[in-house]
Tab-separated table of C-alpha atoms in Angstrom:
chain	number	residue	atom	x	y	z
A	246	MET	CA	60.229	100.887	119.677
A	247	SER	CA	61.187	97.231	119.477
A	248	SER	CA	60.154	94.726	116.826
A	249	ARG	CA	57.940	92.899	119.360
A	250	ILE	CA	55.856	95.960	120.208
A	251	VAL	CA	55.450	96.939	116.558
A	252	SER	CA	54.511	93.369	115.620
A	253	LEU	CA	52.024	93.170	118.505
A	254	LEU	CA	50.271	96.402	117.545
A	255	LEU	CA	50.085	95.495	113.871
A	256	SER	CA	48.888	91.948	114.633
A	257	VAL	CA	46.132	93.131	116.958
A	258	SER	CA	45.024	95.654	114.348
A	259	ILE	CA	44.928	93.046	111.569
A	260	ALA	CA	43.153	90.491	113.789
A	261	ILE	CA	40.455	93.016	114.783
A	262	VAL	CA	39.876	94.111	111.184
A	263	THR	CA	39.754	90.511	109.948
A	264	THR	CA	37.327	89.449	112.726
A	265	ALA	CA	35.136	92.478	112.094
A	266	PHE	CA	34.772	91.647	108.400
A	267	THR	CA	34.144	87.990	109.213
A	268	SER	CA	31.369	88.923	111.645
A	269	LEU	CA	29.464	90.552	108.782
A	270	LEU	CA	28.936	87.150	107.218
A	271	SER	CA	25.662	85.424	108.132
A	272	GLY	CA	25.721	82.295	110.213
A	273	VAL	CA	29.207	82.831	111.727
A	274	SER	CA	29.366	81.676	115.315
A	275	THR	CA	31.228	83.282	118.200
A	276	VAL	CA	33.665	80.371	118.324
A	277	ALA	CA	34.466	80.842	114.652
A	278	LEU	CA	35.118	84.541	115.213
A	279	LEU	CA	37.389	83.721	118.147
A	280	VAL	CA	39.309	81.216	116.026
A	281	CYS	CA	39.576	83.779	113.205
A	282	PHE	CA	40.901	86.418	115.605
A	283	THR	CA	43.445	84.017	117.115
A	284	MET	CA	44.719	82.754	113.769
A	285	ALA	CA	44.955	86.255	112.295
A	286	PHE	CA	46.711	87.553	115.376
A	287	PHE	CA	49.373	84.825	115.682
A	288	SER	CA	50.073	84.500	111.958
A	289	SER	CA	50.414	88.268	111.610
A	290	TYR	CA	52.526	88.536	114.737
A	291	LEU	CA	54.978	85.862	113.618
A	292	LEU	CA	55.207	87.323	110.111
A	293	PHE	CA	55.782	90.893	111.270
A	294	TYR	CA	58.129	89.907	114.083
A	295	PHE	CA	60.526	87.890	111.937
A	296	ALA	CA	60.363	90.398	109.094
A	297	LEU	CA	61.103	93.358	111.336
A	298	GLU	CA	63.589	91.608	113.593
A	299	PHE	CA	65.786	90.012	110.930
A	300	LEU	CA	65.335	92.366	107.991
A	301	VAL	CA	65.080	95.802	109.542
A	302	PHE	CA	65.603	96.231	113.274
A	303	ARG	CA	68.744	94.102	113.521
A	304	GLU	CA	70.478	96.096	110.794
A	305	ILE	CA	69.181	99.420	112.083
A	306	ASN	CA	70.333	98.559	115.606
A	307	GLU	CA	73.721	97.619	114.189
A	308	ALA	CA	73.866	100.987	112.460
A	309	TYR	CA	72.996	102.741	115.729
A	310	ARG	CA	75.698	100.788	117.532
A	311	MET	CA	78.219	101.906	114.947
A	312	ILE	CA	77.097	105.529	115.278
A	313	GLU	CA	77.378	105.271	119.066
A	314	LYS	CA	80.916	103.922	118.741
A	315	LEU	CA	81.814	106.810	116.431
A	316	ARG	CA	80.305	109.262	118.928
A	317	LYS	CA	82.510	107.757	121.631
A	318	LYS	CA	85.530	108.019	119.295
A	319	ASP	CA	85.884	104.272	119.182
A	320	PHE	CA	87.094	103.722	115.608
A	321	LYS	CA	87.743	100.007	115.790
A	322	ILE	CA	85.858	98.569	112.876
A	323	ALA	CA	83.810	95.461	113.640
A	324	LYS	CA	83.879	92.520	111.269
A	325	LYS	CA	81.217	92.663	108.619
A	326	ARG	CA	78.426	90.137	109.019
A	327	SER	CA	76.400	88.480	106.300
A	328	LYS	CA	74.861	90.840	103.789
A	329	PRO	CA	71.440	92.240	104.781
A	330	LEU	CA	68.480	91.538	102.527
A	331	LEU	CA	67.318	95.147	102.264
A	332	SER	CA	69.413	97.252	99.901
A	333	PHE	CA	68.929	100.549	101.737
A	334	VAL	CA	70.037	98.957	105.018
A	335	LYS	CA	73.046	97.448	103.259
A	336	LYS	CA	73.953	100.837	101.823
A	337	LEU	CA	73.535	102.507	105.200
A	338	ASN	CA	75.845	100.047	106.940
A	339	GLN	CA	78.377	100.279	104.136
A	340	GLU	CA	78.459	104.052	104.545
A	341	ILE	CA	78.964	103.707	108.282
A	342	TYR	CA	81.705	101.120	107.862
A	343	THR	CA	83.432	103.281	105.248
A	344	TYR	CA	83.204	106.365	107.442
A	345	GLY	CA	84.563	104.493	110.435
A	346	ALA	CA	87.367	102.918	108.404
A	347	ASN	CA	88.401	106.295	107.002
A	348	LYS	CA	88.424	107.783	110.484
A	349	GLN	CA	90.554	104.907	111.702
A	350	LYS	CA	93.035	105.495	108.877
A	351	GLU	CA	93.124	109.221	109.631
A	352	ILE	CA	93.831	108.575	113.294
A	353	ASP	CA	96.539	106.014	112.500
A	354	HIS	CA	98.098	108.467	110.048
A	355	LEU	CA	98.000	111.298	112.588
A	356	LYS	CA	99.576	109.078	115.225
A	357	GLN	CA	102.301	108.084	112.779
A	358	MET	CA	102.880	111.737	111.839
A	359	GLU	CA	103.129	112.602	115.519
A	360	VAL	CA	105.830	109.951	115.955
A	361	PHE	CA	107.656	111.266	112.884
A	362	ARG	CA	107.350	114.837	114.160
A	363	ARG	CA	108.896	113.928	117.504
A	364	GLU	CA	111.664	112.009	115.754
A	365	PHE	CA	112.289	114.945	113.420
A	366	LEU	CA	112.486	117.459	116.270
A	367	ALA	CA	114.864	115.172	118.142
A	368	ASP	CA	116.978	114.637	115.017
A	369	VAL	CA	117.150	118.287	113.997
A	370	SER	CA	118.001	119.297	117.578
A	371	HIS	CA	120.791	116.734	117.665
A	372	GLU	CA	122.061	117.638	114.192
A	373	LEU	CA	122.194	121.337	115.046
A	374	LYS	CA	123.613	120.765	118.497
A	375	THR	CA	126.555	118.648	117.321
A	376	PRO	CA	128.366	121.256	115.141
A	377	ILE	CA	127.457	124.105	117.492
A	378	PHE	CA	128.888	122.332	120.537
A	379	ALA	CA	131.954	121.266	118.562
A	380	ALA	CA	132.704	124.813	117.378
A	381	GLN	CA	131.908	126.155	120.841
A	382	GLY	CA	134.354	123.730	122.432
A	383	PHE	CA	137.182	124.630	120.053
A	384	LEU	CA	136.651	128.364	120.522
A	385	HIS	CA	136.427	128.136	124.326
A	386	THR	CA	139.642	126.125	124.343
A	387	LEU	CA	141.343	128.894	122.392
A	388	LEU	CA	139.975	131.575	124.702
A	389	ASP	CA	141.230	129.628	127.726
A	390	GLY	CA	144.802	130.092	126.551
A	391	ALA	CA	145.404	127.726	123.657
A	392	ILE	CA	145.338	130.684	121.265
A	393	ASP	CA	148.929	131.458	122.216
A	394	ASP	CA	150.072	128.164	120.654
A	395	GLU	CA	150.149	128.819	116.913
A	396	ASN	CA	149.818	125.150	115.887
A	397	VAL	CA	146.918	124.481	118.269
A	398	ARG	CA	145.250	127.743	117.308
A	399	ASP	CA	145.280	127.031	113.574
A	400	LYS	CA	144.182	123.436	114.089
A	401	PHE	CA	141.263	124.361	116.344
A	402	LEU	CA	140.182	127.259	114.172
A	403	LEU	CA	140.068	124.967	111.137
A	404	LYS	CA	137.970	122.452	113.077
A	405	ALA	CA	135.612	125.194	114.270
A	406	VAL	CA	135.241	126.511	110.721
A	407	LYS	CA	134.547	122.981	109.450
A	408	SER	CA	131.820	122.499	112.059
A	409	LEU	CA	130.234	125.846	111.223
A	410	ASP	CA	130.432	125.114	107.488
A	411	GLY	CA	128.574	121.864	108.109
A	412	LEU	CA	125.983	123.768	110.143
A	413	ASN	CA	125.566	126.289	107.335
A	414	THR	CA	125.124	123.488	104.774
A	415	MET	CA	122.458	121.897	106.918
A	416	ILE	CA	120.570	125.158	107.362
A	417	GLN	CA	120.734	125.913	103.633
A	418	ASP	CA	119.385	122.442	102.854
A	419	LEU	CA	116.554	122.923	105.342
A	420	LEU	CA	115.715	126.277	103.762
A	421	THR	CA	115.762	124.691	100.309
A	422	LEU	CA	113.374	121.957	101.430
A	423	SER	CA	111.055	124.463	103.090
A	424	LYS	CA	110.956	126.630	99.960
A	425	MET	CA	110.223	123.618	97.786
A	426	GLU	CA	107.385	122.488	100.031
A	427	ALA	CA	105.963	126.016	100.067
A	428	GLY	CA	106.208	126.237	96.264
A	429	PHE	CA	108.615	129.160	96.267
A	430	ILE	CA	111.151	127.362	94.059
A	431	THR	CA	110.109	126.736	90.477
A	432	MET	CA	111.834	124.523	87.927
A	433	ASP	CA	113.622	126.189	85.004
A	434	TYR	CA	113.131	123.664	82.193
A	435	ASP	CA	115.599	123.368	79.361
A	436	ILE	CA	117.057	120.754	76.991
A	437	PHE	CA	120.462	119.429	78.066
A	438	ASP	CA	122.729	116.388	77.859
A	439	ILE	CA	122.404	114.437	81.090
A	440	SER	CA	125.318	112.154	80.203
A	441	GLN	CA	127.653	115.174	80.034
A	442	LEU	CA	126.154	116.545	83.249
A	443	THR	CA	126.883	113.191	84.917
A	444	ARG	CA	130.494	113.262	83.650
A	445	ASP	CA	130.895	116.704	85.243
A	446	VAL	CA	129.518	115.353	88.533
A	447	PHE	CA	131.917	112.377	88.305
A	448	GLU	CA	134.824	114.794	88.019
A	449	GLN	CA	133.507	116.882	90.927
A	450	LEU	CA	133.275	113.804	93.183
A	451	GLU	CA	136.411	112.085	91.873
A	452	GLU	CA	138.540	112.924	94.916
A	453	GLN	CA	135.795	111.901	97.330
A	454	ALA	CA	135.419	108.574	95.520
A	455	ALA	CA	139.196	108.034	95.441
A	456	GLN	CA	139.366	108.265	99.238
A	457	ARG	CA	137.211	105.130	99.439
A	458	LYS	CA	138.755	103.595	96.304
A	459	ILE	CA	135.414	103.603	94.541
A	460	THR	CA	135.173	103.744	90.747
A	461	LEU	CA	132.548	106.033	89.248
A	462	ARG	CA	131.434	104.804	85.838
A	463	PHE	CA	128.665	104.414	83.311
A	464	ASP	CA	127.207	100.974	82.751
A	465	GLN	CA	127.983	101.412	79.012
A	466	PRO	CA	129.388	104.067	76.649
A	467	TYR	CA	127.138	107.063	76.028
A	468	GLN	CA	127.236	109.937	73.610
A	469	GLU	CA	124.400	112.453	73.909
A	470	VAL	CA	121.416	111.643	76.098
A	471	MET	CA	119.122	114.640	75.933
A	472	VAL	CA	116.437	115.362	78.521
A	473	TYR	CA	114.004	118.180	79.186
A	474	ALA	CA	114.306	119.302	82.817
A	475	ASP	CA	115.909	121.824	85.172
A	476	ALA	CA	119.634	121.187	84.642
A	477	LYS	CA	120.668	122.884	87.890
A	478	ARG	CA	118.256	120.846	90.013
A	479	ILE	CA	118.961	117.570	88.231
A	480	ARG	CA	122.667	118.197	88.792
A	481	GLN	CA	121.860	118.502	92.501
A	482	VAL	CA	119.930	115.220	92.306
A	483	MET	CA	122.871	113.416	90.682
A	484	ILE	CA	125.352	114.877	93.190
A	485	ASN	CA	123.219	113.810	96.161
A	486	LEU	CA	122.624	110.300	94.812
A	487	LEU	CA	126.272	109.756	93.892
A	488	GLU	CA	127.540	111.166	97.189
A	489	ASN	CA	125.166	108.837	99.005
A	490	ALA	CA	126.422	105.885	96.942
A	491	ILE	CA	130.044	106.816	97.647
A	492	LYS	CA	129.481	107.209	101.398
A	493	TYR	CA	127.608	103.968	101.899
A	494	GLY	CA	128.936	101.822	99.075
A	495	SER	CA	131.604	99.192	99.576
A	496	LYS	CA	135.254	100.229	99.612
A	497	ASN	CA	137.071	99.246	96.406
A	498	GLY	CA	133.625	98.985	94.846
A	499	ASN	CA	131.824	100.541	91.895
A	500	VAL	CA	129.108	103.133	91.480
A	501	GLU	CA	127.316	102.958	88.143
A	502	VAL	CA	125.005	105.322	86.319
A	503	GLY	CA	122.793	104.028	83.527
A	504	PHE	CA	120.255	105.432	81.080
A	505	SER	CA	117.601	103.507	79.185
A	506	ASN	CA	114.552	104.362	77.123
A	507	SER	CA	111.265	103.740	78.867
A	508	GLU	CA	107.868	104.842	77.633
A	509	LYS	CA	107.468	107.422	74.900
A	510	ASN	CA	109.403	110.604	75.709
A	511	LEU	CA	110.635	109.169	79.017
A	512	LEU	CA	114.166	108.216	80.031
A	513	ASP	CA	115.030	105.944	82.966
A	514	ILE	CA	118.034	107.090	85.023
A	515	MET	CA	119.671	104.664	87.445
A	516	VAL	CA	122.344	105.173	90.114
A	517	LYS	CA	123.555	101.863	91.532
A	518	ASP	CA	126.160	100.843	94.094
A	519	ASP	CA	127.437	97.474	95.316
A	520	GLY	CA	127.337	98.354	99.002
A	521	PRO	CA	125.741	96.559	101.958
A	522	GLY	CA	122.217	97.455	100.854
A	523	ILE	CA	119.213	98.582	102.877
A	524	SER	CA	116.848	96.258	104.712
A	525	VAL	CA	113.152	96.292	103.790
A	526	GLU	CA	111.903	98.003	106.961
A	527	HIS	CA	113.952	101.134	106.162
A	528	LEU	CA	113.113	101.534	102.469
A	529	ASP	CA	109.908	103.531	103.021
A	530	ARG	CA	111.614	106.066	105.294
A	531	ILE	CA	115.025	106.751	103.766
A	532	PHE	CA	113.683	109.884	102.042
A	533	GLU	CA	112.666	111.479	105.345
A	534	ARG	CA	114.698	114.337	106.748
A	535	PHE	CA	117.581	113.177	108.948
A	536	TYR	CA	116.423	109.570	108.847
A	537	ARG	CA	119.340	107.225	109.503
A	538	VAL	CA	119.295	103.566	108.568
A	539	GLU	CA	121.986	103.085	111.192
A	540	LYS	CA	122.037	105.889	113.713
A	541	SER	CA	125.684	105.358	114.617
A	542	ARG	CA	127.245	105.060	111.197
A	543	SER	CA	126.359	108.408	109.645
A	544	LYS	CA	128.121	110.971	111.803
A	545	ASP	CA	131.595	110.270	110.472
A	546	LYS	CA	130.463	110.336	106.832
A	547	GLY	CA	129.547	113.998	106.678
A	548	GLY	CA	126.554	115.508	104.910
A	549	SER	CA	123.463	117.189	106.267
A	550	GLY	CA	121.247	114.117	106.321
A	551	LEU	CA	118.871	115.882	103.933
A	552	GLY	CA	120.233	114.743	100.576
A	553	LEU	CA	117.623	112.127	99.729
A	554	ALA	CA	114.792	114.336	100.997
A	555	ILE	CA	115.944	117.082	98.604
A	556	VAL	CA	116.164	114.548	95.769
A	557	LYS	CA	112.578	113.454	96.400
A	558	HIS	CA	111.247	117.023	96.381
A	559	ILE	CA	113.148	118.040	93.238
A	560	LEU	CA	111.851	115.030	91.320
A	561	SER	CA	108.334	115.595	92.639
A	562	ALA	CA	108.538	119.096	91.185
A	563	HIS	CA	109.398	117.400	87.850
A	564	ASP	CA	106.198	115.300	88.142
A	565	THR	CA	108.157	112.121	88.675
A	566	GLU	CA	109.196	110.035	91.666
A	567	ILE	CA	112.325	108.252	92.768
A	568	LYS	CA	112.245	104.535	93.440
A	569	VAL	CA	114.704	102.419	95.367
A	570	ASN	CA	115.503	98.757	94.967
A	571	SER	CA	117.884	97.286	97.508
A	572	LYS	CA	118.957	93.915	98.786
A	573	VAL	CA	121.087	93.376	101.856
A	574	LYS	CA	124.728	92.620	100.928
A	575	LYS	CA	123.938	93.092	97.233
A	576	GLY	CA	123.724	96.853	96.800
A	577	THR	CA	121.190	99.577	96.182
A	578	ALA	CA	119.783	101.114	93.002
A	579	PHE	CA	117.910	104.419	92.773
A	580	THR	CA	115.865	105.035	89.620
A	581	PHE	CA	113.758	107.895	88.299
A	582	GLN	CA	112.406	109.139	84.986
A	583	LEU	CA	112.783	112.390	83.072
A	584	GLN	CA	111.213	113.680	79.911
A	585	THR	CA	113.315	113.439	76.771
A	586	THR	CA	113.551	116.047	74.044
A	587	PRO	CA	110.724	116.011	71.514
A	588	VAL	CA	112.384	113.690	69.012
A	589	ASP	CA	111.361	110.331	67.617
A	590	ASN	CA	112.000	107.279	69.770
A	591	GLU	CA	114.265	105.895	67.061
A	592	GLU	CA	116.623	108.851	67.375
A	593	ILE	CA	116.895	108.380	71.125
A	594	THR	CA	117.622	104.697	70.655
A	595	LYS	CA	120.506	105.542	68.345
A	596	VAL	CA	121.995	107.782	71.009
A	597	ILE	CA	121.862	105.102	73.722
A	598	PRO	CA	123.840	101.962	72.770
A	599	PRO	CA	122.369	98.521	73.488
A	600	ARG	CA	122.847	97.009	76.944
A	601	ALA	CA	125.017	94.209	75.604
A	602	LEU	CA	128.095	96.452	75.649
A	603	GLU	CA	130.544	96.090	78.525
A	604	PRO	CA	130.401	98.728	81.280
A	605	THR	CA	132.968	101.473	81.026
A	606	SER	CA	134.485	103.799	83.583
A	607	ILE	CA	134.418	107.575	83.385
A	608	GLU	CA	137.989	107.643	82.128
A	609	ASP	CA	136.914	105.804	78.984
């Protein structure tokens, strides 16, 4: 039913009732009754028409149009017009707009996830194929006769073993990520000295850093810096972050680790390099599995391509998140927070010297 038909029916009804009551008065002529009917009809019609058309039917029709678009899976949200005068109509349209907007976001998210899924399948296929084909090539070469040459045999066997070791590392990292996502790996919390843990990681990566002439150091001297976390998993976090900084930092550069008190019972941990940095468009995706900022630069640097993804999941299990701040040609800094031991803030401050001190290397 349109606003015109409703207005017409109501106006005719009101005009008839008004004329009927007027006719009961004595001395009223037929012309007067006709004038009364006409005036009642047109005034009522105009009143009802504009009221229904602009206050009710227009908004209801707009709501129906939105519902029809949703039924046709057209989730493009139209621009909102001026606010309707009736509150229930306003609420109805707001609900429809909200529903449509949420559906649009869901579809955009699903499309983005589909793109990521295809990229992941392509990446994992390529990552698995590379070491398998390499090892396969070395072994086939040996079987074709090169095994009789002792030097070639040992060289090719070592290369095949290296490729298979890399494949095993990648598979183990994938299994670790899958277990974390499924909740099969729990964190074993304990109190430990993260500064000493970092020194141990420095020593473990010393040779790797020396190959690129990179200095691993603290940004200032530290004694004990106690935290409450899973020492084994946090060690893995520090190894992955420092390895990443060594691989992609500048040669003859520095990689620094720093600690600072944040909120109550929270410690900020920072791992910073002075490398080429990461452009803004890549920052949101560097924690994805196998994501490469530069597809061509990562193959010769080793690693499974899962280090930062593992870091993100470990820290998520600690109810914290890792943040990255990077500027092109100025370096990259990763930061996250851990709980401290249950001591007063003043005690923690005594353990961590003020920032004014000069940075020191691990040897100091």
